[in-house]
Short mmCIF file of C-alpha atoms in Angstrom, two decimals:
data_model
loop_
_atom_site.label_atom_id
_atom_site.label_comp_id
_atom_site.label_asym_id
_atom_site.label_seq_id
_atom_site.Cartn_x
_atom_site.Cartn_y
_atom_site.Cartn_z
CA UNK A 13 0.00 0.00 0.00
CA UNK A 14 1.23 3.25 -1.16
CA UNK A 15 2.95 5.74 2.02
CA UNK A 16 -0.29 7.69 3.86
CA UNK A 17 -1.09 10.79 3.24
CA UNK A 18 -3.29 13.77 5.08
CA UNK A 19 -6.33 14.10 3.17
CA UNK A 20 -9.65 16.48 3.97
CA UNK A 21 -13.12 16.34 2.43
CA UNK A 22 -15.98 18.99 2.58
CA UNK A 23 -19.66 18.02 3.15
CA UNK A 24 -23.19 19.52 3.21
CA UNK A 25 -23.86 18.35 6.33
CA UNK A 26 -20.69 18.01 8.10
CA UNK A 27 -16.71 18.78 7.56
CA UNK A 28 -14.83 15.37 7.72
CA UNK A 29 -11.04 15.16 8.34
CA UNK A 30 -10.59 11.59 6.74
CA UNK A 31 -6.81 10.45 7.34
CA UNK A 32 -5.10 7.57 6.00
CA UNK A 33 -4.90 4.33 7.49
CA UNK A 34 -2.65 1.43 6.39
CA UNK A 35 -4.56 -1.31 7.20
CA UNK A 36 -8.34 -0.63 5.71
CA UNK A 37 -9.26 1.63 3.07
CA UNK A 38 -9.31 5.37 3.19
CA UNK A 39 -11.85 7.83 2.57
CA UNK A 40 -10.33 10.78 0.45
CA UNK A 41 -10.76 13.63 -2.09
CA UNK A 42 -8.32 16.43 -1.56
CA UNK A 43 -4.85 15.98 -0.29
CA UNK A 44 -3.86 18.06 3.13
CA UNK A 45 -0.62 19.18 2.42
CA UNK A 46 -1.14 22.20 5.13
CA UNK A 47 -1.40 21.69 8.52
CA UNK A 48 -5.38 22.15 9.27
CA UNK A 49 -6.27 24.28 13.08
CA UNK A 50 -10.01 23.90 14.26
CA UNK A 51 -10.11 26.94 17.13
CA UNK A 52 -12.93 27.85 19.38
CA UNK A 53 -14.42 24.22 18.85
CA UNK A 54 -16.49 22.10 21.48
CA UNK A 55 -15.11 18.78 21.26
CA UNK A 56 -16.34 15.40 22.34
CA UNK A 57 -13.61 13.35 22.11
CA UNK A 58 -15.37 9.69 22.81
CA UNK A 59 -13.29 9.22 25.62
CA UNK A 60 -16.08 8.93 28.12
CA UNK A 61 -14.96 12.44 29.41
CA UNK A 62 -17.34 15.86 29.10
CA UNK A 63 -17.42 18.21 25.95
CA UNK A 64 -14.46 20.23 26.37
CA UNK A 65 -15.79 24.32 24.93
CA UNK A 66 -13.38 26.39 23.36
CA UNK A 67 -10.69 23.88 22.26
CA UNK A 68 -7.92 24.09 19.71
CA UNK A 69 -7.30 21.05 17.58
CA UNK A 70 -3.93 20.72 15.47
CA UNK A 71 -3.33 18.44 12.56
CA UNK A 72 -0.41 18.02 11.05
CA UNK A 73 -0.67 15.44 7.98
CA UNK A 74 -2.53 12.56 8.77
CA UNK A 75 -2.13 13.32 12.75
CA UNK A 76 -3.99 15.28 15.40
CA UNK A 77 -0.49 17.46 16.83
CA UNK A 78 -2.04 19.11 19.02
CA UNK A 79 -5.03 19.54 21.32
CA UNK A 80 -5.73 22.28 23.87
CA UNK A 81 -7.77 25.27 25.23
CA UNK A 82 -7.81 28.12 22.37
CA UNK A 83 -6.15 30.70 24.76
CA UNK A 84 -3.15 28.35 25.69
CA UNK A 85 -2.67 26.74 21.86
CA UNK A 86 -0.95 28.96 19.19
CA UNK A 87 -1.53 28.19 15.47
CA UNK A 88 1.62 26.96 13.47
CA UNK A 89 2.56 29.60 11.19
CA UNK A 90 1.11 29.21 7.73
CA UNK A 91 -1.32 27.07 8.74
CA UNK A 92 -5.26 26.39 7.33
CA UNK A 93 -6.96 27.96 10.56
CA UNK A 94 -10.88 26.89 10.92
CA UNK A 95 -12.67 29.24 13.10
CA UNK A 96 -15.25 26.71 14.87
CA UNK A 97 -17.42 28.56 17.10
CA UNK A 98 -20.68 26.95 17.79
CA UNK A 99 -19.78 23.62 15.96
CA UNK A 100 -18.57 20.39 17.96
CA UNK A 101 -16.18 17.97 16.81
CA UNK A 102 -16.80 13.90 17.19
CA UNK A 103 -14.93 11.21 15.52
CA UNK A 104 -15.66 9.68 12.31
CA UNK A 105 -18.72 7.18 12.52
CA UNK A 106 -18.73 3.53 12.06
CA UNK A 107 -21.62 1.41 10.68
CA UNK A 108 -20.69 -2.00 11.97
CA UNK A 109 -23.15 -4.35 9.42
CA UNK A 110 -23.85 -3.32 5.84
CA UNK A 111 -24.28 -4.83 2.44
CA UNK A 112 -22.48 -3.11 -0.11
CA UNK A 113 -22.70 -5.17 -2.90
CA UNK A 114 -26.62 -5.24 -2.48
CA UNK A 115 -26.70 -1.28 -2.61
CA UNK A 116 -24.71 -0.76 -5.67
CA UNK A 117 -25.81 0.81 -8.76
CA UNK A 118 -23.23 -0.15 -11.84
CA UNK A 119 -25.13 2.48 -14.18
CA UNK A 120 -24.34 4.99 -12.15
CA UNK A 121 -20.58 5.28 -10.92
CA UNK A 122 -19.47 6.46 -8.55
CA UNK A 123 -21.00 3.70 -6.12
CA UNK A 124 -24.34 5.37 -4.99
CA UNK A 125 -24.43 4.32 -0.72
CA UNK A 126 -20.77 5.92 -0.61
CA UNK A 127 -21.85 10.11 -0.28
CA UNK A 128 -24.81 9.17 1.60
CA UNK A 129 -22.40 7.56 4.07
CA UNK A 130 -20.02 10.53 4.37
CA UNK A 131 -22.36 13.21 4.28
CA UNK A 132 -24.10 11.78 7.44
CA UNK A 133 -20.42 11.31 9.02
CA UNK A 134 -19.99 7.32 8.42
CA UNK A 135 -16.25 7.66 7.84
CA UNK A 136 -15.70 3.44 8.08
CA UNK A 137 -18.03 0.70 7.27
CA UNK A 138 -18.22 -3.60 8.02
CA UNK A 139 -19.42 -5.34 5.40
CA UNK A 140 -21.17 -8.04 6.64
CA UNK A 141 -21.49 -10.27 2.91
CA UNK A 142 -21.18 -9.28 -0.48
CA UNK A 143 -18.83 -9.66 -3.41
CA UNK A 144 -14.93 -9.92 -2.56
CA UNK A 145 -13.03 -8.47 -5.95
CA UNK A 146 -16.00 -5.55 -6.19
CA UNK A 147 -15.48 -4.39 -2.60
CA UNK A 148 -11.56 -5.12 -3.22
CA UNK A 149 -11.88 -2.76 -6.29
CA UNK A 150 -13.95 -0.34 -4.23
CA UNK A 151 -11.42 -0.13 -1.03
CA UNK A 152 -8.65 0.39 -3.82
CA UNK A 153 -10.63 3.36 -5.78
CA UNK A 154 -10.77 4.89 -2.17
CA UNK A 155 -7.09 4.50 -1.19
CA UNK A 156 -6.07 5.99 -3.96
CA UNK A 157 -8.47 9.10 -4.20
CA UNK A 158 -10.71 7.80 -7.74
CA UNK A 159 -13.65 8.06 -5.42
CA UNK A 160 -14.68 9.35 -1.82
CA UNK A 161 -15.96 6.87 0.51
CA UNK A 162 -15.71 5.46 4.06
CA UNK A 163 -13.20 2.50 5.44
CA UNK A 164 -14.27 -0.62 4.84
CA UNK A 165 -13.50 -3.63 6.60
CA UNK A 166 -15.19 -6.83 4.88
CA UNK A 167 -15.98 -10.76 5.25
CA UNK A 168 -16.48 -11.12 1.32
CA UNK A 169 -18.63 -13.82 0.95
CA UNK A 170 -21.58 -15.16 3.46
CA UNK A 171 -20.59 -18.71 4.73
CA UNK A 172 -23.94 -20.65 5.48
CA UNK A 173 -25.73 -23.61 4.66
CA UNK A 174 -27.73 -25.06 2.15
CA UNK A 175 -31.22 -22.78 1.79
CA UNK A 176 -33.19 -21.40 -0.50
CA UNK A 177 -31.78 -17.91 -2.01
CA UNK A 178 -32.17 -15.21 -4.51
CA UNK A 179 -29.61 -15.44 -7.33
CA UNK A 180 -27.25 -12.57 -5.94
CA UNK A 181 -27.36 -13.96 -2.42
CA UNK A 182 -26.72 -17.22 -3.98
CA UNK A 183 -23.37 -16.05 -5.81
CA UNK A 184 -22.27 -14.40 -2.50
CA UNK A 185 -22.14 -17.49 -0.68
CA UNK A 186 -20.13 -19.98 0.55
CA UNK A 187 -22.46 -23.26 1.23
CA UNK A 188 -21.10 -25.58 3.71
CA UNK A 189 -23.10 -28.95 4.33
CA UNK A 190 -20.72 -30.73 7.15
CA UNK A 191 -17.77 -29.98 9.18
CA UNK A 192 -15.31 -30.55 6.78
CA UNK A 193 -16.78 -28.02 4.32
CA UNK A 194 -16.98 -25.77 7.18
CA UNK A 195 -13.39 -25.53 8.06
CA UNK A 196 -12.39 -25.22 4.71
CA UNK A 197 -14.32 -22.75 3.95
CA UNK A 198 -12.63 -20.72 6.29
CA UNK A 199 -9.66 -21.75 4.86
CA UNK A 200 -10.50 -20.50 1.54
CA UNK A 201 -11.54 -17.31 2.49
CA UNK A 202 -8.48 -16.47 4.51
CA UNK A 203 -6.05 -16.83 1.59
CA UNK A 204 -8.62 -14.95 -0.46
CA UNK A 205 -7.78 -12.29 2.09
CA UNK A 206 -10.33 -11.41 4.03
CA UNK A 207 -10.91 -9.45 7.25
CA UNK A 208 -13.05 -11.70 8.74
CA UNK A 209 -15.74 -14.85 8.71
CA UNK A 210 -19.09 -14.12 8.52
CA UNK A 211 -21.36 -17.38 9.14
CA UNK A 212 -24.74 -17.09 8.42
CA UNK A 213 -28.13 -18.75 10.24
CA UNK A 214 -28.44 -22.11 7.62
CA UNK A 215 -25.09 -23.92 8.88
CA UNK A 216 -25.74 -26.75 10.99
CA UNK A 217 -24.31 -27.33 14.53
CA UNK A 218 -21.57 -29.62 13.72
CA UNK A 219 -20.67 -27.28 10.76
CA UNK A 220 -21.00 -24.45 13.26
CA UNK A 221 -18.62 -25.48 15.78
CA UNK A 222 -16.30 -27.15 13.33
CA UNK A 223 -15.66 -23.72 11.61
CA UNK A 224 -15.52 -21.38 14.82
CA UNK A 225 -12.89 -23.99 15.79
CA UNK A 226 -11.00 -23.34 12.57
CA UNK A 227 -11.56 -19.67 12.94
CA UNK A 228 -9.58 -19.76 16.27
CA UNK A 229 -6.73 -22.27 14.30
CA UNK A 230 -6.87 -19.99 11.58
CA UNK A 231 -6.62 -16.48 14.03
CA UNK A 232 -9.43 -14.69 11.88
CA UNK A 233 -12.08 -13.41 13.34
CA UNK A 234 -15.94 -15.11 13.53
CA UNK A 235 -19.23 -12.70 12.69
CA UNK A 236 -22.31 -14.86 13.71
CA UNK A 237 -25.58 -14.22 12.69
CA UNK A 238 -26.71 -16.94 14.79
CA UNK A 239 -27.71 -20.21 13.42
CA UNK A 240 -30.68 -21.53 14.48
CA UNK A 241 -29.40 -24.33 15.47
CA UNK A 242 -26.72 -23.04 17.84
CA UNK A 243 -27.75 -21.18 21.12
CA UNK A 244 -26.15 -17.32 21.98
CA UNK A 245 -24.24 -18.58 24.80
CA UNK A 246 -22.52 -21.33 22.72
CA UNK A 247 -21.52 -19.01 20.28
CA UNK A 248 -20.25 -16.76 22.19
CA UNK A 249 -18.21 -19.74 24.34
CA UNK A 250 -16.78 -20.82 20.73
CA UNK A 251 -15.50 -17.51 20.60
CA UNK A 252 -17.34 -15.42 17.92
CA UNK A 253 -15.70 -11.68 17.95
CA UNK A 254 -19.85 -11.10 17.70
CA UNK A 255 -23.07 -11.99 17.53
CA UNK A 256 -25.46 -9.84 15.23
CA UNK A 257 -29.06 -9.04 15.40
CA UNK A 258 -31.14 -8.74 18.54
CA UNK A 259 -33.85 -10.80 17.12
CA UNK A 260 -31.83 -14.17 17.42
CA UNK A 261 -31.96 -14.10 20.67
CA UNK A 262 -35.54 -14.54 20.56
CA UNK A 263 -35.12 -16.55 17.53
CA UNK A 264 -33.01 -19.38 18.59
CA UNK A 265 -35.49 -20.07 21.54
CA UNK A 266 -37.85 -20.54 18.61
CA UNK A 267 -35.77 -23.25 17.15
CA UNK A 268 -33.92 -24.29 19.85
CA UNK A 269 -34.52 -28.82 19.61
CA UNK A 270 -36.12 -28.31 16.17
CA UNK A 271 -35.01 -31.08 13.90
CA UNK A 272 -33.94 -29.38 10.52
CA UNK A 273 -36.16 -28.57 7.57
CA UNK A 274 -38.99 -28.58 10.22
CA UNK A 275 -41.63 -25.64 11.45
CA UNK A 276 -40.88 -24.65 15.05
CA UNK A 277 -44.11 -24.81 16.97
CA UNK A 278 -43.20 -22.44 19.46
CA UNK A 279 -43.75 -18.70 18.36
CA UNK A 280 -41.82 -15.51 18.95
CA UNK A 281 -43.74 -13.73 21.40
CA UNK A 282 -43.93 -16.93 23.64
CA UNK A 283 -40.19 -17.24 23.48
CA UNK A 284 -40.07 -13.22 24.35
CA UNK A 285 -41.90 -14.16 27.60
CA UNK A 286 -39.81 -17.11 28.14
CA UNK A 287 -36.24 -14.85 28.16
CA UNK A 288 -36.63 -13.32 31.21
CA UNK A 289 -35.06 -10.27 32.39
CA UNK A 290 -33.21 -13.17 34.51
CA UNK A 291 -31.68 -15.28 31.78
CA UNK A 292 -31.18 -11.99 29.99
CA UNK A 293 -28.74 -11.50 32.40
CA UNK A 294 -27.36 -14.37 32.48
CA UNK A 295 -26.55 -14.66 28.86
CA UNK A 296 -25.28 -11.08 28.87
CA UNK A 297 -22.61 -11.83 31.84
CA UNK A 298 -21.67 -14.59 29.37
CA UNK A 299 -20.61 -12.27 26.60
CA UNK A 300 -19.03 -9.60 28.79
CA UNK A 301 -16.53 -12.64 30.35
CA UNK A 302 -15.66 -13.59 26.97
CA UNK A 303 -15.47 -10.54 25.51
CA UNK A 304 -18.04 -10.89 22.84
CA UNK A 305 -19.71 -8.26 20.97
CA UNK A 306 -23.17 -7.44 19.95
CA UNK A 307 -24.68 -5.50 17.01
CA UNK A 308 -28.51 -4.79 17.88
CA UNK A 309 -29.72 -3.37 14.66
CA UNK A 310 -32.46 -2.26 15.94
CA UNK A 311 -33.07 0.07 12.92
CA UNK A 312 -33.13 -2.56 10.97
CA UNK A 313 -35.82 -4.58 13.26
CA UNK A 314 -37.55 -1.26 13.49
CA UNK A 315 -38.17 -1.14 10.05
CA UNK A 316 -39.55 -4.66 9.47
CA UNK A 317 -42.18 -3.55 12.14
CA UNK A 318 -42.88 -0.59 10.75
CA UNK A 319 -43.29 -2.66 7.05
CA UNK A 320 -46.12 -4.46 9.07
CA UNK A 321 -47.85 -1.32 10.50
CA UNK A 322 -47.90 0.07 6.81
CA UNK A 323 -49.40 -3.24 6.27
CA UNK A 324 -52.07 -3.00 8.67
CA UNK A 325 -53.48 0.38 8.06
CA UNK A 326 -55.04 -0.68 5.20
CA UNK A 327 -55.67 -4.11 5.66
CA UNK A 328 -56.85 -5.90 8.93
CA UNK A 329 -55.30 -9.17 8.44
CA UNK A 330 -51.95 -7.31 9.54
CA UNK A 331 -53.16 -6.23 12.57
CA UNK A 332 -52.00 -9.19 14.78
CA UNK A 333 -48.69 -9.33 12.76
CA UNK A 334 -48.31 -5.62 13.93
CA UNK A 335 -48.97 -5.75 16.91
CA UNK A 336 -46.75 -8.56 17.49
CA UNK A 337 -43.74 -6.98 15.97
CA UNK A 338 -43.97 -4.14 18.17
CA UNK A 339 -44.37 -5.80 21.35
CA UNK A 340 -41.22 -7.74 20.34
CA UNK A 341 -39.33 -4.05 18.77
CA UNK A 342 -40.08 -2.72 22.47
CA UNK A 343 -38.82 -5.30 24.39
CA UNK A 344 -35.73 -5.64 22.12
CA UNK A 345 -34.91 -1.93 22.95
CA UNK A 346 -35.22 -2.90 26.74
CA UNK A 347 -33.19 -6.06 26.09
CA UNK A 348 -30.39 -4.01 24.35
CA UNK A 349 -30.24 -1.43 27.67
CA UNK A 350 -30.03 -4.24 30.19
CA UNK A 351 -26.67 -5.26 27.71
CA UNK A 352 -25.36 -2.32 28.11
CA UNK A 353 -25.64 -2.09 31.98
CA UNK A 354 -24.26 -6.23 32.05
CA UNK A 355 -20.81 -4.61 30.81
CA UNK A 356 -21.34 -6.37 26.69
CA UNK A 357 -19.73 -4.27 24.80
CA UNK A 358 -22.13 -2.70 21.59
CA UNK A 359 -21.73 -1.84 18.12
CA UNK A 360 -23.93 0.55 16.47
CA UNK A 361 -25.27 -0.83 12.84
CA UNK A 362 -27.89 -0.38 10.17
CA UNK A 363 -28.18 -4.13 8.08
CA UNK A 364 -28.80 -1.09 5.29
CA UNK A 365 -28.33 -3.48 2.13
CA UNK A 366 -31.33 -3.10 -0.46
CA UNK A 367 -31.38 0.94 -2.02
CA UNK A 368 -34.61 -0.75 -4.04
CA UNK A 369 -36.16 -0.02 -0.89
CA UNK A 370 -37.37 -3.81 -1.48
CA UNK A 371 -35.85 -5.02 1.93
CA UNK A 372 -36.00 -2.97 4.90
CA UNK A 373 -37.11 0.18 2.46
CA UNK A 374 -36.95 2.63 5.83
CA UNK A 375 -33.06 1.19 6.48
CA UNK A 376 -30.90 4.33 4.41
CA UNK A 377 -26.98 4.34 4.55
CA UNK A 378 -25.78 6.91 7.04
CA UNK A 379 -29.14 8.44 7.69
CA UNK A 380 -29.96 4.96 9.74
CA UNK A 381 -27.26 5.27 11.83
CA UNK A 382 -27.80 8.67 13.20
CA UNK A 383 -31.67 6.78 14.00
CA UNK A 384 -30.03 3.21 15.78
CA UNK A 385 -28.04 5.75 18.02
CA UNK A 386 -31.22 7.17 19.40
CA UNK A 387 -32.91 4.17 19.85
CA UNK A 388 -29.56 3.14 22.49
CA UNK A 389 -30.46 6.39 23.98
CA UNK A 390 -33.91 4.93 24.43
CA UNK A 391 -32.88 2.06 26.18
CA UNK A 392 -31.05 3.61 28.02
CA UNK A 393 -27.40 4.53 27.43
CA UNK A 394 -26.40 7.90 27.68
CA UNK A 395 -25.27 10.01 25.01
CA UNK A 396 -21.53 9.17 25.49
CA UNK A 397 -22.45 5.90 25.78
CA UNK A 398 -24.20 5.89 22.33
CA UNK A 399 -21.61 8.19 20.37
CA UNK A 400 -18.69 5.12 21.35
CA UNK A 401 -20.87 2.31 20.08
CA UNK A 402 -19.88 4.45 16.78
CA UNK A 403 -16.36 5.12 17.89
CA UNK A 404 -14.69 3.74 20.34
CA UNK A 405 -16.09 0.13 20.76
CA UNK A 406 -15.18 -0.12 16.59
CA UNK A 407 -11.98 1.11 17.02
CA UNK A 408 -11.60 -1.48 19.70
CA UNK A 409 -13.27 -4.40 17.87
CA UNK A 410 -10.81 -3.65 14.50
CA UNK A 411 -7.69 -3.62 17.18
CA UNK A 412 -7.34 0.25 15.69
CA UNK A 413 -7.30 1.94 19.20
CA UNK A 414 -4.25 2.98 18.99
CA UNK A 415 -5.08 5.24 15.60
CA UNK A 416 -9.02 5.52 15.25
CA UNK A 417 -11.90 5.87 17.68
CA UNK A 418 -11.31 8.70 19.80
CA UNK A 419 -9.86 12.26 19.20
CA UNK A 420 -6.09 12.08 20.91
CA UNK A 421 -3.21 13.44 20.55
CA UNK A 422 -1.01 11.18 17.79
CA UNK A 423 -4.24 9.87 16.60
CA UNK A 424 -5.22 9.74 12.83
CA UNK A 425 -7.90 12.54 12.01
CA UNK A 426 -10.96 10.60 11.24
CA UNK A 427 -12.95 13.35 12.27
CA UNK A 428 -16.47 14.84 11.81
CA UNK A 429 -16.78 18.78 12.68
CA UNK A 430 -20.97 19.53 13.07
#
């Protein structure tokens, strides 16, 4: 990869200081040969400590120099000064579970999700499954400055098991039908170069376990979107890096001892009553020991409910369907505050994949994410707490603390100014 560079981009919405990284991808469009001073800023550093008013931030290349209180922090001579007043600065945004692939628009270049990410202040992405050499290409195109978009950190292909599928979805996958298939698939994808396994719900137990264990063998991280034949606390024992969605939780007391290719006769809301604030708990205690993470995407959920409520107003046989959807959205946002306070650590994420608006149609790239980070402040967290399932907890996931996530000094500028 070619020797970083400083780099700065302008946006309607917000001014993002996008610095180079060597290990993912870089958002760019105009190189910073200057060094860049932001005076008389607020800035909320995503440290966990209070918006500090009237700060002076320095940034010399790619690097944040300096930081201090505007009377005690001269500018450099010749340098770009910023006068901030009013605005805050945060770091750059992270949406922890996309689709790329499923958003793109070939006819019209340059990929369409991309400004609608960095105008909202998404400065670094995880693709959760979509098509290796495109994303490759895409991460490449970034790097070197052909187009402006966020970091991206991807699993390339889904790894599940034998379902039915669309024809894209079917291209983008991996099938594994036993063990063996399992850990080679993990195998294959690792030389391929990828950041990361993503399994999806299809694989079978044996194929389940089999590839987590490779995973570990392997050292490359495991994504689980749970299968449904594998409980939460399981996974998270076989060491997944994370478990994804909220609604498995409920789900895989749905299918928990049903044989495969069969109808579960147990149905979501009675499993909702059945995972009690007590095994809640429980399970949650179980991820903060082994240091597992978990990506709500509530959004996401939110906006399958909110497909059935459309539903409904015009047609009574949705009503129950509803109805149910929001009692289970509800207690999903309760579920997700009682992680927080059990010490799991969370990651803030859309699931935005189709821009057809045929699959989630309310689920937008970077709009969403502003959205899923009120909904945490709903259940609970507190603003802080919110803005570093964004920032710091990424940072931390990606093992980029030392250069993303929070605004320090020696830090790369991946910074949004509001």
């Amino acid at each position: 990869m070619k020797k970083p560079s400083g780099r700065i981009l302008l946006a309607t919405a917000a001014i993002l200081l996008l610095a180079t990284n060597t290990s993912l991808a870089q958002p760019t469009r105009l190189t910073q040969t200057k060094t860049l001073v932001f005076t008389h800023v607020t800035l909320i550093d995503a440290t966990g400590s209070p918006a500090q008013p009237d700060m002076t931030v320095v940034i010399t290349g790619e690097r944040i120099t300096t930081l201090g209180r505007t009377s005690k922090v001269r500018p450099p001579k010749g340098a770009q000064v910023i006068d901030a007043s009013g605005k805050f600065l945060i770091p750059g945004l992270w949406d922890m579970h996309t689709h790329l692939s499923f958003y793109a628009d070939t006819k019209q270049p340059p990929f369409t999700a991309f400004p609608a990410l960095i105008a909202n202040g998404v400065t670094g992405v995880r693709d959760m499954g979509g098509d290796f050499e495109q994303i490759a290409k895409w991460r490449k195109e970034i790097t070197d400055g052909t187009i402006t978009g966020p970091r991206i950190f991807q699993a390339g292909a889904f790894v599940d098991g034998p379902k039915q599928m669309d024809e894209l979805r079917a291209a983008l996958t991996i099938v594994v039908n036993n063990p063996e298939e399992a850990r080679q698939a993990v195998v294959t994808q690792k030389q391929r170069g990828v950041d990361f396994i993503k399994v999806h719900n299809g694989v079978s137990r044996d194929a389940y376990l089999a590839l987590a264990d490779e995973c570990r063998k392997q050292k490359i991280p495991l994504a689980t979107h749970l299968p449904r034949s594998v409980r939460a606390a399981e996974a998270s024992d076989a060491r997944t890096i994370s478990l994804e969605h909220i609604e498995t939780l409920i789900e895989s007391i749905v299918f928990d001892g049903v044989a495969p290719g069969r109808q579960p006769t147990k149905d979501p809301i009675a499993a909702m009553a059945e995972f009690t604030d007590k095994k809640a708990v429980a399970l949650f205690a179980n991820f903060s020991r082994n240091g597992t993470y978990f990506v709500p995407t509530l959004s996401g959920y939110r906006s399958f409910m909110q497909d059935a409520e459309r539903l409904a107003a015009t047609d009574a046989k949705y009503q129950a369907a509803a109805a149910g959807r929001n009692k289970l959205f509800q207690r999903f946002v309760q579920l997700v505050g009682l992680m927080q306070r059990s010490g799991v650590s969370i990651l803030a994420a859309t699931d935005f994949a189709s821009k057809s608006g045929g699959r989630r149609p309310d689920v937008r790239p970077g709009f969403t994410l502003h959205d899923e980070l009120a909904l945490f402040v709903e259940a609970g967290m507190t603003p802080m707490q919110a803005l570093q399932t964004a920032t710091r907890n990424p940072a931390q996931y990606l093992g980029k603390s030392d250069s993303l996530g929070t605004i320090e000094k020696g830090k790369l500028a991946d910074l949004v100014l509001l």
